[in-house]
mmCIF file of C-alpha atoms in Angstrom:
data_model
loop_
_atom_site.group_PDB
_atom_site.id
_atom_site.type_symbol
_atom_site.label_atom_id
_atom_site.label_comp_id
_atom_site.label_asym_id
_atom_site.label_seq_id
_atom_site.Cartn_x
_atom_site.Cartn_y
_atom_site.Cartn_z
ATOM 1 C CA MET A 1 14.867 -42.443 -65.378
ATOM 2 C CA SER A 2 14.139 -41.642 -61.723
ATOM 3 C CA ARG A 3 13.283 -43.819 -58.740
ATOM 4 C CA ILE A 4 9.880 -42.581 -57.549
ATOM 5 C CA ALA A 5 7.875 -43.639 -54.509
ATOM 6 C CA VAL A 6 4.136 -42.949 -54.569
ATOM 7 C CA VAL A 7 2.654 -42.949 -51.068
ATOM 8 C CA GLY A 8 -1.066 -43.604 -51.267
ATOM 9 C CA ALA A 9 -2.826 -46.033 -53.625
ATOM 10 C CA GLY A 10 -6.225 -44.423 -53.866
ATOM 11 C CA ALA A 11 -7.569 -43.472 -57.274
ATOM 12 C CA TRP A 12 -5.270 -40.442 -57.694
ATOM 13 C CA GLY A 13 -2.117 -42.139 -56.425
ATOM 14 C CA THR A 14 -2.758 -45.120 -58.696
ATOM 15 C CA ALA A 15 -3.406 -42.876 -61.710
ATOM 16 C CA LEU A 16 -0.182 -40.945 -61.129
ATOM 17 C CA SER A 17 1.727 -44.228 -60.849
ATOM 18 C CA ILE A 18 0.329 -45.256 -64.220
ATOM 19 C CA VAL A 19 1.448 -41.953 -65.781
ATOM 20 C CA LEU A 20 4.938 -42.124 -64.290
ATOM 21 C CA ALA A 21 5.466 -45.723 -65.391
ATOM 22 C CA ARG A 22 4.173 -45.295 -68.940
ATOM 23 C CA ALA A 23 6.674 -46.398 -71.573
ATOM 24 C CA GLY A 24 9.033 -47.519 -68.803
ATOM 25 C CA ARG A 25 10.013 -43.934 -68.006
ATOM 26 C CA HIS A 26 10.614 -44.386 -64.278
ATOM 27 C CA LYS A 27 11.017 -47.021 -61.608
ATOM 28 C CA VAL A 28 7.864 -46.631 -59.527
ATOM 29 C CA ARG A 29 7.002 -48.133 -56.161
ATOM 30 C CA LEU A 30 3.411 -47.637 -55.017
ATOM 31 C CA TRP A 31 2.609 -47.909 -51.308
ATOM 32 C CA ALA A 32 -0.892 -49.062 -50.423
ATOM 33 C CA TYR A 33 -2.349 -49.018 -46.932
ATOM 34 C CA GLU A 34 -5.031 -51.575 -47.813
ATOM 35 C CA ARG A 35 -3.834 -55.154 -48.277
ATOM 36 C CA GLU A 36 -6.675 -55.816 -50.710
ATOM 37 C CA VAL A 37 -5.344 -53.045 -52.964
ATOM 38 C CA ARG A 38 -1.907 -54.632 -52.967
ATOM 39 C CA ASP A 39 -3.374 -58.053 -53.739
ATOM 40 C CA SER A 40 -5.596 -56.667 -56.484
ATOM 41 C CA ILE A 41 -2.745 -54.905 -58.279
ATOM 42 C CA GLU A 42 -0.368 -57.845 -57.828
ATOM 43 C CA ASN A 43 -2.869 -60.384 -59.149
ATOM 44 C CA THR A 44 -4.799 -58.465 -61.825
ATOM 45 C CA ARG A 45 -2.739 -55.275 -62.429
ATOM 46 C CA THR A 46 -5.824 -53.211 -61.584
ATOM 47 C CA ASN A 47 -6.847 -51.371 -58.421
ATOM 48 C CA ASP A 48 -10.343 -52.813 -58.217
ATOM 49 C CA LEU A 49 -11.169 -50.967 -54.993
ATOM 50 C CA PHE A 50 -10.360 -47.397 -56.076
ATOM 51 C CA LEU A 51 -9.647 -47.318 -59.835
ATOM 52 C CA PRO A 52 -11.293 -50.301 -61.547
ATOM 53 C CA GLY A 53 -10.779 -50.837 -65.247
ATOM 54 C CA CYS A 54 -7.390 -49.070 -65.471
ATOM 55 C CA THR A 55 -4.318 -51.228 -66.028
ATOM 56 C CA VAL A 56 -1.306 -50.610 -63.792
ATOM 57 C CA PRO A 57 1.954 -51.275 -65.707
ATOM 58 C CA GLU A 58 3.986 -54.286 -64.671
ATOM 59 C CA SER A 59 6.869 -51.930 -63.885
ATOM 60 C CA VAL A 60 4.929 -50.454 -60.937
ATOM 61 C CA GLN A 61 5.949 -52.353 -57.811
ATOM 62 C CA ILE A 62 3.131 -52.459 -55.253
ATOM 63 C CA THR A 63 3.854 -52.840 -51.536
ATOM 64 C CA ASN A 64 2.294 -52.431 -48.084
ATOM 65 C CA ASP A 65 5.759 -51.818 -46.596
ATOM 66 C CA LEU A 66 6.455 -48.085 -46.321
ATOM 67 C CA SER A 67 10.177 -48.632 -45.818
ATOM 68 C CA GLU A 68 10.370 -50.739 -48.958
ATOM 69 C CA ALA A 69 8.449 -48.136 -50.945
ATOM 70 C CA LEU A 70 10.801 -45.328 -49.936
ATOM 71 C CA GLN A 71 14.053 -47.235 -50.282
ATOM 72 C CA GLU A 72 16.481 -45.277 -52.500
ATOM 73 C CA ALA A 73 13.648 -43.084 -53.820
ATOM 74 C CA GLU A 74 14.833 -39.850 -55.418
ATOM 75 C CA ILE A 75 11.314 -38.392 -55.592
ATOM 76 C CA VAL A 76 8.541 -39.108 -53.084
ATOM 77 C CA LEU A 77 5.029 -38.304 -54.293
ATOM 78 C CA THR A 78 2.521 -38.209 -51.426
ATOM 79 C CA VAL A 79 -1.143 -38.795 -52.246
ATOM 80 C CA MET A 80 -2.648 -39.715 -48.894
ATOM 81 C CA PRO A 81 -5.913 -38.224 -47.501
ATOM 82 C CA SER A 82 -5.157 -34.967 -45.676
ATOM 83 C CA HIS A 83 -6.250 -36.284 -42.266
ATOM 84 C CA HIS A 84 -3.578 -39.007 -42.470
ATOM 85 C CA ALA A 85 -0.781 -36.743 -43.723
ATOM 86 C CA ARG A 86 0.874 -35.797 -40.418
ATOM 87 C CA ARG A 87 0.897 -39.381 -39.141
ATOM 88 C CA LEU A 88 2.402 -40.713 -42.366
ATOM 89 C CA TYR A 89 5.020 -37.971 -42.563
ATOM 90 C CA GLU A 90 6.039 -38.890 -39.009
ATOM 91 C CA GLN A 91 6.493 -42.508 -40.094
ATOM 92 C CA MET A 92 8.379 -41.520 -43.235
ATOM 93 C CA LYS A 93 10.862 -39.016 -41.841
ATOM 94 C CA GLU A 94 13.494 -41.618 -40.918
ATOM 95 C CA LEU A 95 13.071 -43.539 -44.176
ATOM 96 C CA TYR A 96 13.924 -40.920 -46.795
ATOM 97 C CA SER A 97 17.164 -40.879 -48.733
ATOM 98 C CA GLN A 98 19.222 -37.749 -48.114
ATOM 99 C CA GLY A 99 18.298 -34.938 -50.511
ATOM 100 C CA VAL A 100 14.982 -36.494 -51.528
ATOM 101 C CA LEU A 101 12.513 -34.315 -53.432
ATOM 102 C CA LEU A 102 8.990 -34.435 -51.960
ATOM 103 C CA VAL A 103 5.871 -33.652 -54.002
ATOM 104 C CA SER A 104 2.478 -33.338 -52.305
ATOM 105 C CA ALA A 105 -0.550 -34.182 -54.463
ATOM 106 C CA THR A 106 -3.005 -34.134 -51.537
ATOM 107 C CA LYS A 107 -5.708 -31.465 -51.858
ATOM 108 C CA GLY A 108 -6.610 -30.587 -48.295
ATOM 109 C CA ILE A 109 -5.962 -28.397 -45.249
ATOM 110 C CA GLU A 110 -5.105 -29.828 -41.840
ATOM 111 C CA ASN A 111 -7.839 -29.306 -39.289
ATOM 112 C CA ARG A 112 -7.008 -27.376 -36.115
ATOM 113 C CA THR A 113 -3.646 -26.105 -37.420
ATOM 114 C CA TYR A 114 -5.104 -24.912 -40.780
ATOM 115 C CA LYS A 115 -1.811 -25.793 -42.430
ATOM 116 C CA ARG A 116 -1.389 -26.679 -46.073
ATOM 117 C CA MET A 117 0.053 -30.080 -46.875
ATOM 118 C CA THR A 118 3.525 -28.778 -47.792
ATOM 119 C CA GLU A 119 3.578 -26.929 -44.468
ATOM 120 C CA VAL A 120 2.748 -30.158 -42.637
ATOM 121 C CA ALA A 121 5.517 -31.941 -44.557
ATOM 122 C CA ALA A 122 8.042 -29.208 -43.738
ATOM 123 C CA ASP A 123 7.025 -29.320 -40.058
ATOM 124 C CA VAL A 124 7.302 -33.057 -39.668
ATOM 125 C CA ALA A 125 9.474 -34.594 -42.347
ATOM 126 C CA GLY A 126 12.443 -32.256 -42.312
ATOM 127 C CA VAL A 127 12.579 -32.108 -46.120
ATOM 128 C CA SER A 128 13.603 -28.831 -47.736
ATOM 129 C CA ARG A 129 12.955 -29.647 -51.414
ATOM 130 C CA ILE A 130 9.148 -29.594 -51.557
ATOM 131 C CA ALA A 131 6.545 -28.994 -54.267
ATOM 132 C CA ALA A 132 2.758 -29.131 -54.589
ATOM 133 C CA LEU A 133 0.975 -30.757 -57.531
ATOM 134 C CA SER A 134 -2.563 -29.634 -58.298
ATOM 135 C CA GLY A 135 -4.988 -28.824 -61.075
ATOM 136 C CA PRO A 136 -8.043 -30.144 -62.961
ATOM 137 C CA SER A 137 -7.521 -33.905 -63.061
ATOM 138 C CA PHE A 138 -9.952 -36.766 -62.619
ATOM 139 C CA ALA A 139 -7.944 -39.893 -61.849
ATOM 140 C CA LYS A 140 -9.817 -42.126 -64.290
ATOM 141 C CA GLU A 141 -9.252 -39.754 -67.212
ATOM 142 C CA VAL A 142 -5.565 -39.324 -66.371
ATOM 143 C CA ALA A 143 -5.094 -43.098 -66.108
ATOM 144 C CA ARG A 144 -6.655 -43.791 -69.503
ATOM 145 C CA GLY A 145 -4.463 -41.161 -71.162
ATOM 146 C CA ASP A 146 -6.833 -38.242 -71.766
ATOM 147 C CA PRO A 147 -4.874 -34.997 -72.408
ATOM 148 C CA THR A 148 -4.504 -33.265 -69.030
ATOM 149 C CA ALA A 149 -2.776 -30.081 -67.849
ATOM 150 C CA ILE A 150 -1.940 -29.366 -64.200
ATOM 151 C CA THR A 151 0.456 -27.242 -62.138
ATOM 152 C CA VAL A 152 3.475 -27.925 -59.956
ATOM 153 C CA ALA A 153 4.374 -25.197 -57.471
ATOM 154 C CA SER A 154 7.548 -24.682 -55.479
ATOM 155 C CA THR A 155 9.412 -21.694 -54.099
ATOM 156 C CA ASP A 156 12.518 -23.414 -55.492
ATOM 157 C CA THR A 157 12.352 -22.976 -59.266
ATOM 158 C CA ASN A 158 14.802 -25.839 -59.789
ATOM 159 C CA VAL A 159 12.498 -28.208 -57.900
ATOM 160 C CA ALA A 160 9.488 -27.150 -59.984
ATOM 161 C CA ALA A 161 11.476 -27.511 -63.206
ATOM 162 C CA THR A 162 12.637 -30.988 -62.183
ATOM 163 C CA ILE A 163 9.101 -32.205 -61.541
ATOM 164 C CA GLN A 164 7.880 -30.626 -64.773
ATOM 165 C CA ARG A 165 10.565 -32.509 -66.694
ATOM 166 C CA GLU A 166 10.231 -35.830 -64.894
ATOM 167 C CA PHE A 167 6.420 -36.034 -64.691
ATOM 168 C CA SER A 168 5.358 -34.604 -68.069
ATOM 169 C CA ASP A 169 4.589 -36.816 -71.047
ATOM 170 C CA PRO A 170 2.669 -36.285 -74.327
ATOM 171 C CA MET A 171 -0.702 -36.672 -72.566
ATOM 172 C CA PHE A 172 0.200 -35.118 -69.198
ATOM 173 C CA ARG A 173 1.326 -31.501 -69.395
ATOM 174 C CA ILE A 174 2.686 -29.716 -66.319
ATOM 175 C CA TYR A 175 3.080 -25.970 -65.857
ATOM 176 C CA THR A 176 5.334 -24.482 -63.169
ATOM 177 C CA ASN A 177 4.404 -21.858 -60.589
ATOM 178 C CA ASP A 178 6.169 -20.395 -57.540
ATOM 179 C CA ASP A 179 2.911 -19.521 -55.742
ATOM 180 C CA VAL A 180 2.636 -22.572 -53.487
ATOM 181 C CA ILE A 181 -0.026 -20.927 -51.294
ATOM 182 C CA GLY A 182 -2.322 -20.172 -54.216
ATOM 183 C CA VAL A 183 -1.906 -23.588 -55.829
ATOM 184 C CA GLU A 184 -2.547 -25.510 -52.607
ATOM 185 C CA LEU A 185 -5.459 -23.392 -51.391
ATOM 186 C CA GLY A 186 -7.070 -23.382 -54.821
ATOM 187 C CA GLY A 187 -6.943 -27.170 -54.950
ATOM 188 C CA SER A 188 -8.264 -27.551 -51.407
ATOM 189 C CA LEU A 189 -10.997 -24.921 -51.170
ATOM 190 C CA LYS A 190 -12.621 -25.812 -54.495
ATOM 191 C CA ASN A 191 -13.776 -29.089 -52.933
ATOM 192 C CA VAL A 192 -16.130 -27.182 -50.623
ATOM 193 C CA ILE A 193 -17.672 -25.326 -53.552
ATOM 194 C CA ALA A 194 -17.952 -28.614 -55.456
ATOM 195 C CA ILE A 195 -20.137 -30.061 -52.706
ATOM 196 C CA ALA A 196 -22.316 -26.965 -52.987
ATOM 197 C CA ALA A 197 -22.510 -27.462 -56.756
ATOM 198 C CA GLY A 198 -23.706 -30.999 -56.139
ATOM 199 C CA VAL A 199 -26.380 -29.680 -53.785
ATOM 200 C CA VAL A 200 -27.594 -27.412 -56.599
ATOM 201 C CA GLU A 201 -27.849 -30.455 -58.881
ATOM 202 C CA GLY A 202 -29.592 -32.509 -56.213
ATOM 203 C CA LEU A 203 -32.183 -29.778 -55.764
ATOM 204 C CA ASN A 204 -32.845 -29.841 -59.532
ATOM 205 C CA PHE A 205 -31.823 -26.219 -60.060
ATOM 206 C CA GLY A 206 -30.548 -25.243 -63.481
ATOM 207 C CA HIS A 207 -27.494 -23.762 -65.151
ATOM 208 C CA ASN A 208 -28.170 -20.229 -63.882
ATOM 209 C CA THR A 209 -27.793 -21.392 -60.299
ATOM 210 C CA ALA A 210 -24.686 -23.454 -61.032
ATOM 211 C CA ALA A 211 -22.988 -20.586 -62.876
ATOM 212 C CA ALA A 212 -23.721 -18.160 -60.051
ATOM 213 C CA LEU A 213 -22.420 -20.608 -57.454
ATOM 214 C CA ILE A 214 -19.169 -21.332 -59.305
ATOM 215 C CA THR A 215 -18.493 -17.652 -59.943
ATOM 216 C CA ARG A 216 -19.186 -16.519 -56.398
ATOM 217 C CA GLY A 217 -17.376 -19.578 -55.070
ATOM 218 C CA LEU A 218 -14.257 -18.552 -56.957
ATOM 219 C CA ALA A 219 -14.628 -15.049 -55.502
ATOM 220 C CA GLU A 220 -14.573 -16.278 -51.907
ATOM 221 C CA ILE A 221 -11.774 -18.775 -52.553
ATOM 222 C CA THR A 222 -9.717 -15.963 -54.048
ATOM 223 C CA ARG A 223 -10.447 -13.597 -51.135
ATOM 224 C CA LEU A 224 -9.168 -16.107 -48.615
ATOM 225 C CA ALA A 225 -6.171 -17.293 -50.633
ATOM 226 C CA VAL A 226 -4.970 -13.739 -51.334
ATOM 227 C CA SER A 227 -5.298 -12.892 -47.637
ATOM 228 C CA CYS A 228 -3.075 -15.903 -46.901
ATOM 229 C CA GLY A 229 -0.424 -14.608 -49.305
ATOM 230 C CA ALA A 230 -1.424 -16.080 -52.665
ATOM 231 C CA ARG A 231 -1.420 -14.201 -55.962
ATOM 232 C CA ARG A 232 -4.825 -13.443 -57.444
ATOM 233 C CA GLU A 233 -3.789 -14.616 -60.918
ATOM 234 C CA THR A 234 -2.988 -18.106 -59.596
ATOM 235 C CA LEU A 235 -6.645 -18.536 -58.690
ATOM 236 C CA SER A 236 -7.570 -17.717 -62.287
ATOM 237 C CA GLY A 237 -5.366 -20.556 -63.547
ATOM 238 C CA LEU A 238 -5.378 -24.336 -63.629
ATOM 239 C CA ALA A 239 -5.102 -24.827 -59.864
ATOM 240 C CA GLY A 240 -7.904 -22.334 -59.203
ATOM 241 C CA MET A 241 -10.615 -21.776 -61.785
ATOM 242 C CA GLY A 242 -9.626 -24.838 -63.825
ATOM 243 C CA ASP A 243 -9.910 -27.259 -60.928
ATOM 244 C CA LEU A 244 -13.035 -25.539 -59.613
ATOM 245 C CA VAL A 245 -14.920 -25.804 -62.906
ATOM 246 C CA LEU A 246 -13.948 -29.452 -63.338
ATOM 247 C CA THR A 247 -14.936 -30.496 -59.832
ATOM 248 C CA CYS A 248 -18.192 -28.532 -59.836
ATOM 249 C CA THR A 249 -19.413 -29.873 -63.184
ATOM 250 C CA GLY A 250 -17.878 -33.331 -63.681
ATOM 251 C CA GLY A 251 -19.746 -36.483 -62.803
ATOM 252 C CA LEU A 252 -16.535 -38.166 -61.577
ATOM 253 C CA SER A 253 -16.162 -35.697 -58.683
ATOM 254 C CA ARG A 254 -16.613 -37.377 -55.295
ATOM 255 C CA ASN A 255 -17.238 -34.020 -53.603
ATOM 256 C CA ARG A 256 -19.927 -33.076 -56.110
ATOM 257 C CA THR A 257 -21.493 -36.528 -55.693
ATOM 258 C CA VAL A 258 -21.743 -36.002 -51.918
ATOM 259 C CA GLY A 259 -23.503 -32.691 -52.585
ATOM 260 C CA VAL A 260 -25.955 -34.259 -55.030
ATOM 261 C CA GLU A 261 -27.013 -36.774 -52.407
ATOM 262 C CA LEU A 262 -27.322 -34.061 -49.753
ATOM 263 C CA GLY A 263 -29.525 -32.066 -52.111
ATOM 264 C CA ARG A 264 -31.741 -35.122 -52.539
ATOM 265 C CA GLY A 265 -32.248 -35.282 -48.790
ATOM 266 C CA ARG A 266 -29.825 -38.010 -47.691
ATOM 267 C CA LYS A 267 -27.840 -37.666 -44.452
ATOM 268 C CA LEU A 268 -24.076 -37.175 -44.601
ATOM 269 C CA ARG A 269 -23.308 -40.240 -42.458
ATOM 270 C CA ASP A 270 -25.260 -42.471 -44.839
ATOM 271 C CA ILE A 271 -23.579 -40.980 -47.901
ATOM 272 C CA MET A 272 -20.098 -41.447 -46.423
ATOM 273 C CA ALA A 273 -20.875 -45.032 -45.384
ATOM 274 C CA GLY A 274 -21.629 -45.860 -49.009
ATOM 275 C CA MET A 275 -18.344 -44.498 -50.389
ATOM 276 C CA HIS A 276 -16.395 -47.690 -49.525
ATOM 277 C CA GLY A 277 -13.297 -45.966 -48.193
ATOM 278 C CA MET A 278 -13.116 -43.198 -50.794
ATOM 279 C CA VAL A 279 -12.556 -39.709 -49.398
ATOM 280 C CA ALA A 280 -14.415 -36.490 -50.212
ATOM 281 C CA GLU A 281 -11.852 -33.959 -48.965
ATOM 282 C CA GLY A 282 -14.332 -31.076 -48.998
ATOM 283 C CA VAL A 283 -16.231 -32.479 -46.006
ATOM 284 C CA LEU A 284 -13.198 -31.983 -43.739
ATOM 285 C CA THR A 285 -11.878 -28.911 -45.549
ATOM 286 C CA THR A 286 -15.043 -26.965 -44.714
ATOM 287 C CA ASP A 287 -14.009 -26.710 -41.057
ATOM 288 C CA ALA A 288 -10.442 -25.693 -41.887
ATOM 289 C CA ALA A 289 -11.596 -23.143 -44.455
ATOM 290 C CA LEU A 290 -13.810 -21.413 -41.907
ATOM 291 C CA GLY A 291 -10.989 -21.485 -39.360
ATOM 292 C CA LEU A 292 -8.662 -19.772 -41.826
ATOM 293 C CA ALA A 293 -11.386 -17.299 -42.776
ATOM 294 C CA ALA A 294 -11.898 -16.351 -39.118
ATOM 295 C CA ARG A 295 -8.141 -15.917 -38.671
ATOM 296 C CA TYR A 296 -7.972 -13.411 -41.533
ATOM 297 C CA GLY A 297 -11.411 -11.836 -41.127
ATOM 298 C CA ILE A 298 -12.680 -13.065 -44.506
ATOM 299 C CA GLU A 299 -16.356 -13.527 -45.353
ATOM 300 C CA MET A 300 -17.158 -16.903 -46.952
ATOM 301 C CA PRO A 301 -20.955 -17.202 -47.170
ATOM 302 C CA ILE A 302 -21.084 -20.304 -49.386
ATOM 303 C CA THR A 303 -18.611 -22.145 -47.197
ATOM 304 C CA GLN A 304 -20.546 -21.132 -44.081
ATOM 305 C CA GLN A 305 -23.765 -22.528 -45.491
ATOM 306 C CA MET A 306 -22.019 -25.732 -46.571
ATOM 307 C CA HIS A 307 -20.694 -26.172 -43.044
ATOM 308 C CA ALA A 308 -24.228 -25.796 -41.708
ATOM 309 C CA ILE A 309 -25.542 -28.421 -44.156
ATOM 310 C CA LEU A 310 -22.699 -30.868 -43.522
ATOM 311 C CA HIS A 311 -22.267 -30.540 -39.783
ATOM 312 C CA GLU A 312 -25.411 -28.926 -38.383
ATOM 313 C CA GLU A 313 -28.046 -30.747 -40.477
ATOM 314 C CA LYS A 314 -29.355 -27.547 -41.996
ATOM 315 C CA SER A 315 -31.629 -28.179 -44.941
ATOM 316 C CA PRO A 316 -30.152 -27.350 -48.374
ATOM 317 C CA GLN A 317 -33.297 -25.375 -49.203
ATOM 318 C CA ASP A 318 -32.818 -23.119 -46.170
ATOM 319 C CA ALA A 319 -29.147 -22.638 -47.032
ATOM 320 C CA ILE A 320 -29.948 -21.536 -50.598
ATOM 321 C CA ARG A 321 -32.666 -19.236 -49.319
ATOM 322 C CA GLU A 322 -30.270 -17.529 -46.918
ATOM 323 C CA LEU A 323 -27.613 -17.085 -49.590
ATOM 324 C CA MET A 324 -30.105 -15.491 -51.961
ATOM 325 C CA SER A 325 -31.563 -13.157 -49.307
ATOM 326 C CA ARG A 326 -28.256 -11.695 -48.111
ATOM 327 C CA PRO A 327 -27.958 -7.887 -48.290
ATOM 328 C CA GLY A 328 -27.078 -6.509 -51.717
ATOM 329 C CA LYS A 329 -23.390 -6.326 -52.597
ATOM 330 C CA GLU A 330 -21.176 -4.726 -55.205
ATOM 331 C CA GLU A 331 -19.374 -7.227 -57.408
#
């Protein structure tokens, strides 16, 4: 049994807390920023704001006090939105126990610096034992116990093996990988393609269009990730193709849902206002992805068109038309 702090009580952080506390396996403290989330879990054992209908075990201690959450934690699992990561790591760096193992489950890239979440953690928190957790995983399905397989990546094989052992259970299977770059970029960049997949749905295009988008989306994700130092085969695995297919086709995907509404003609600001605090990471990741692509001289036509739709009010119809009329290429 380990003492685990989960920082971030959105849908994914809550679902992971449920997994880790199943059958009394670990002592789990869950930190929530929102007081209403704390009150909801304390009073009803459900996170009504972000993960309604899923029971949080009594053994999960919920708190709004970051210091209390981290006290004596052996493993710290961070599940905050990417745009809050640096600030929270700054707050946490004096609160860790010595030798703590940090696991990032945030799927995003920091804007302006274009750093992955484990890079932000290493910069700020001064922790050397770091891993990234990613893969095809809708929070609701994980929380209710659907069989799920994901990946933990660390350059330290002992760290990856520890997380595999401590986090796995009969319904939650974890594979290890030492390609942290590939696992993190696969999990982050797929959100951009998922918004595009939603646009395809919102425009009432069929399976041909969706299949083409997913395939070519994987191609440009792989181009960028490999240029950043990832291994190509990682992008063919759970954290790449697996997560991409799930997020592009599943109705529980927030990023895909944003795209559907864009395809139907709604404005981004109105869509985001109706999400009640939930985050679609792909909206922010689009900027960072293009920044990384420019740094390495990588062409990312789908991502470019998504940026134009999201941030320049380009019509989805014009974006599709431009993608389809690009000069012929060799696959």
